[in-house]
Backbone as numpy.savetxt, mean C-alpha at the origin, in Angstrom:
# Nx Ny Nz CAx CAy CAz Cx Cy Cz
2.25 17.80 -11.63 2.18 16.44 -12.14 2.67 15.48 -11.06
1.90 14.43 -10.75 2.29 13.51 -9.70 3.52 12.69 -10.08
4.29 12.34 -9.08 5.46 11.48 -9.26 4.96 10.05 -9.43
5.61 9.29 -10.28 5.24 7.89 -10.49 6.06 7.02 -9.55
5.39 6.45 -8.55 6.06 5.59 -7.58 5.94 4.12 -7.95
5.31 3.84 -9.08 5.09 2.46 -9.50 6.41 1.80 -9.88
6.43 0.51 -9.76 7.61 -0.27 -10.07 7.19 -1.45 -10.93
7.96 -1.74 -11.96 7.72 -2.97 -12.70 8.37 -4.10 -11.93
7.58 -5.10 -11.61 8.08 -6.22 -10.83 8.30 -7.43 -11.73
9.34 -8.18 -11.42 9.54 -9.46 -12.10 8.52 -10.44 -11.52
8.27 -11.54 -12.21 7.36 -12.54 -11.64 7.82 -13.02 -10.25
9.13 -13.14 -10.05 9.66 -13.58 -8.76 9.39 -12.53 -7.67
9.61 -11.27 -8.00 9.37 -10.19 -7.03 7.88 -10.13 -6.66
7.03 -10.28 -7.67 5.60 -10.25 -7.37 5.20 -11.46 -6.52
5.77 -12.61 -6.80 5.45 -13.82 -6.01 5.83 -13.62 -4.55
6.98 -12.99 -4.30 7.40 -12.70 -2.92 6.42 -11.75 -2.24
6.03 -10.70 -2.97 5.08 -9.73 -2.43 3.72 -10.39 -2.21
3.31 -11.22 -3.15 2.03 -11.92 -3.04 1.99 -12.82 -1.80
3.12 -13.47 -1.51 3.19 -14.33 -0.32 3.01 -13.51 0.96
3.49 -12.27 0.97 3.32 -11.41 2.14 1.90 -10.86 2.24
1.36 -10.40 1.11 0.07 -9.71 1.10 -1.09 -10.69 1.21
-1.06 -11.72 0.40 -2.13 -12.72 0.44 -3.33 -12.38 -0.41
-4.05 -11.33 -0.07 -5.28 -11.01 -0.79 -5.17 -9.63 -1.44
-5.49 -9.61 -2.73 -5.44 -8.38 -3.52 -6.85 -8.01 -3.96
-7.03 -6.74 -4.27 -8.29 -6.30 -4.84 -7.98 -5.47 -6.08
-8.98 -5.32 -6.91 -8.82 -4.65 -8.21 -9.42 -3.25 -8.15
-8.87 -2.36 -8.98 -9.33 -0.98 -8.98 -10.83 -0.85 -9.26
-11.37 -1.58 -10.24 -12.83 -1.46 -10.46 -13.65 -1.92 -9.25
-13.14 -2.91 -8.50 -13.85 -3.36 -7.30 -13.81 -2.30 -6.20
-12.68 -1.60 -6.08 -12.58 -0.50 -5.12 -13.55 0.61 -5.51
-13.57 0.94 -6.79 -14.49 1.98 -7.27 -15.94 1.61 -6.97
-16.28 0.36 -7.17 -17.65 -0.09 -6.89 -17.96 0.01 -5.40
-17.02 -0.43 -4.56 -17.23 -0.37 -3.11 -17.39 1.06 -2.62
-16.67 1.99 -3.26 -16.73 3.39 -2.86 -17.84 4.15 -3.57
-18.45 3.51 -4.57 -19.49 4.14 -5.38 -18.96 5.39 -6.09
-17.77 5.22 -6.70 -17.14 6.30 -7.47 -16.64 5.73 -8.79
-16.26 6.62 -9.70 -15.67 6.17 -10.95 -14.24 5.72 -10.71
-13.76 4.83 -11.55 -12.41 4.27 -11.37 -11.34 5.36 -11.46
-11.59 6.44 -12.16 -10.62 7.53 -12.23 -10.39 8.15 -10.84
-11.40 8.14 -10.00 -11.25 8.63 -8.62 -10.29 7.71 -7.86
-10.35 6.41 -8.11 -9.44 5.46 -7.48 -8.00 5.73 -7.95
-7.84 6.08 -9.21 -6.51 6.43 -9.73 -5.94 7.61 -8.95
-6.78 8.60 -8.67 -6.32 9.78 -7.90 -5.92 9.38 -6.47
-6.61 8.38 -5.90 -6.24 7.89 -4.57 -4.84 7.28 -4.59
-4.48 6.67 -5.71 -3.11 6.13 -5.84 -2.12 7.30 -5.89
-2.45 8.31 -6.67 -1.55 9.45 -6.82 -1.30 10.17 -5.50
-2.36 10.32 -4.68 -2.20 11.08 -3.44 -1.74 10.22 -2.26
-1.51 8.93 -2.49 -0.99 8.07 -1.45 -2.03 7.49 -0.51
-3.30 7.65 -0.84 -4.34 7.03 -0.02 -4.34 5.52 -0.18
-3.87 5.05 -1.33 -3.74 3.63 -1.63 -2.44 3.41 -2.38
-1.95 2.18 -2.36 -0.76 1.79 -3.13 -1.14 0.64 -4.05
-0.48 0.57 -5.18 -0.76 -0.49 -6.14 0.53 -1.03 -6.71
0.43 -2.21 -7.26 1.48 -2.78 -8.11 0.78 -3.42 -9.30
1.54 -3.67 -10.34 1.00 -4.37 -11.50 1.46 -5.82 -11.47
0.52 -6.73 -11.66 0.91 -8.14 -11.78 1.71 -8.28 -13.06
2.86 -8.92 -13.01 3.71 -8.99 -14.20 3.11 -9.79 -15.35
2.28 -10.80 -15.04 1.78 -11.64 -16.13 0.75 -10.95 -17.02
0.00 -9.98 -16.48 -1.03 -9.33 -17.31 -1.08 -7.81 -17.14
-0.17 -7.27 -16.29 -0.06 -5.81 -16.06 -1.31 -5.22 -15.41
-2.16 -6.05 -14.82 -3.35 -5.56 -14.12 -2.91 -4.94 -12.80
-3.47 -3.78 -12.50 -3.14 -3.07 -11.27 -3.92 -3.69 -10.11
-3.19 -4.01 -9.02 -3.82 -4.61 -7.85 -3.39 -3.86 -6.59
-4.29 -3.89 -5.60 -4.09 -3.20 -4.32 -4.27 -4.23 -3.21
-3.41 -4.21 -2.20 -3.64 -5.11 -1.07 -5.04 -4.88 -0.47
-5.80 -5.96 -0.31 -7.17 -5.84 0.20 -7.20 -5.21 1.60
-6.15 -5.42 2.40 -6.14 -4.87 3.76 -5.99 -3.35 3.78
-5.75 -2.73 2.64 -5.69 -1.28 2.57 -7.09 -0.66 2.59
-8.10 -1.49 2.39 -9.47 -0.99 2.41 -10.11 -1.27 3.77
-10.90 -0.33 4.23 -11.65 -0.47 5.47 -13.12 -0.33 5.08
-13.71 -1.45 4.69 -15.08 -1.41 4.20 -15.13 -0.73 2.85
-15.82 0.40 2.78 -16.01 1.08 1.50 -15.07 2.27 1.31
-14.01 2.35 2.12 -13.04 3.44 1.94 -11.64 2.99 2.34
-10.62 3.71 1.83 -9.24 3.36 2.19 -9.02 3.52 3.69
-8.15 2.71 4.25 -7.76 2.79 5.65 -7.25 4.21 5.92
-7.87 4.90 6.87 -7.55 6.31 7.13 -6.08 6.56 7.43
-5.46 5.69 8.20 -4.09 5.93 8.64 -3.04 5.60 7.58
-3.48 5.08 6.44 -2.52 4.68 5.41 -1.88 5.87 4.71
-2.67 6.89 4.38 -2.16 7.99 3.57 -0.94 8.68 4.18
-0.99 9.04 5.44 0.15 9.70 6.08 1.36 8.79 6.15
1.11 7.51 6.37 2.20 6.55 6.43 2.85 6.40 5.06
2.05 6.35 4.01 2.58 6.29 2.65 3.41 7.53 2.36
2.95 8.68 2.81 3.71 9.91 2.61 5.10 9.83 3.23
5.18 9.29 4.44 6.47 9.13 5.12 7.36 8.17 4.33
6.78 7.05 3.88 7.57 6.07 3.12 8.02 6.64 1.78
7.17 7.41 1.12 7.57 8.04 -0.15 8.66 9.07 0.09
8.58 9.79 1.22 9.65 10.74 1.55 10.98 10.02 1.75
10.91 8.76 2.18 12.12 7.95 2.36 12.53 7.27 1.05
11.92 7.69 -0.07 12.24 7.22 -1.42 11.82 5.77 -1.68
10.80 5.29 -0.97 10.27 3.96 -1.22 9.38 3.99 -2.46
9.49 2.97 -3.30 8.52 2.78 -4.37 7.26 2.19 -3.73
6.18 2.12 -4.48 4.96 1.52 -3.94 5.19 0.06 -3.56
5.92 -0.68 -4.39 6.18 -2.09 -4.08 7.01 -2.22 -2.81
8.01 -1.36 -2.63 8.83 -1.41 -1.42 8.00 -1.04 -0.19
7.12 -0.06 -0.34 6.26 0.34 0.77 5.31 -0.80 1.15
4.73 -1.45 0.17 3.84 -2.58 0.45 4.62 -3.67 1.17
5.81 -3.98 0.69 6.64 -5.01 1.31 6.90 -4.65 2.78
7.27 -3.40 3.04 7.56 -2.98 4.41 6.30 -3.08 5.28
5.17 -2.64 4.76 3.93 -2.67 5.54 3.48 -4.09 5.89
3.84 -5.05 5.07 3.38 -6.42 5.27 4.47 -7.35 5.83
5.61 -6.79 6.21 6.69 -7.58 6.79 6.70 -7.38 8.30
6.75 -8.47 9.06 6.71 -8.40 10.52 7.87 -7.57 11.07
7.56 -6.78 12.09 8.54 -5.95 12.79 8.46 -6.32 14.27
9.53 -6.89 14.79 9.54 -7.36 16.18 9.23 -6.24 17.16
9.59 -5.01 16.83 9.40 -3.91 17.78 7.94 -3.43 17.86
7.08 -3.86 16.94 5.68 -3.39 17.01 4.83 -4.14 18.03
4.71 -5.36 18.18 5.11 -6.49 17.35 4.11 -6.72 16.21
4.55 -7.48 15.23 3.70 -7.81 14.10 4.01 -6.96 12.89
3.09 -6.98 11.95 3.26 -6.25 10.70 2.77 -4.80 10.86
3.44 -3.85 10.23 2.98 -2.47 10.29 1.52 -2.31 9.84
1.07 -3.05 8.82 -0.32 -2.91 8.37 -1.28 -3.29 9.48
-0.95 -4.32 10.26 -1.81 -4.72 11.36 -1.84 -3.65 12.44
-0.68 -3.05 12.71 -0.62 -1.98 13.70 -1.45 -0.77 13.24
-1.40 -0.45 11.96 -2.23 0.64 11.44 -3.71 0.32 11.63
-4.08 -0.90 11.35 -5.48 -1.30 11.49 -5.92 -1.28 12.97
-4.96 -1.43 13.90 -5.26 -1.37 15.33 -5.25 0.07 15.85
-4.93 1.04 14.98 -4.90 2.43 15.38 -3.56 2.91 15.91
-2.49 2.19 15.63 -1.17 2.56 16.12 -0.35 3.31 15.07
-0.97 4.29 14.43 -0.29 4.96 13.32 0.96 5.72 13.77
0.97 6.27 14.97 2.14 7.01 15.44 3.35 6.10 15.53
3.15 4.91 16.09 4.26 3.95 16.21 4.77 3.53 14.83
3.85 3.27 13.92 4.24 2.84 12.58 4.99 3.96 11.87
4.50 5.17 11.95 5.15 6.29 11.26 6.51 6.59 11.86
6.66 6.41 13.16 7.97 6.63 13.79 9.00 5.67 13.18
8.60 4.42 13.00 9.52 3.45 12.40 9.77 3.76 10.93
8.74 4.20 10.23 8.89 4.55 8.81 9.83 5.76 8.66
9.72 6.74 9.55 10.61 7.90 9.48 12.06 7.51 9.67
12.31 6.55 10.55 13.67 6.10 10.79 14.30 5.48 9.55
13.47 4.98 8.63 13.99 4.37 7.40 14.64 5.38 6.49
14.23 6.64 6.58 14.76 7.67 5.72 16.12 8.19 6.15
16.61 7.76 7.30 17.89 8.27 7.82 19.01 7.33 7.58
């Protein structure tokens, strides 16, 4: 049985996360882009290929749009999520970390992942667990 990494966010916490992320996408839209049933998208959440949070006002599950690379999840995200989950991050904490600028990269970890710098990002994520 998969571990539940989801977090209930207050409206204030979601607003802070929303300011970092900017653009969100919905599970049915991801399913349509991938040409799969939405239950397959749920499994992607469970295995760490994608991360989600629920908007507090309506409990709708949303995913940062930058986690998608066209019609599939960003390849380098899954391993990075695994490292963050090993460091006991919730999905909301992992999203916050991925979208917060890191001077040593430079920039945000999500941007570095999109540039193909997964080793650098994972090295920093591993350090969080110590």
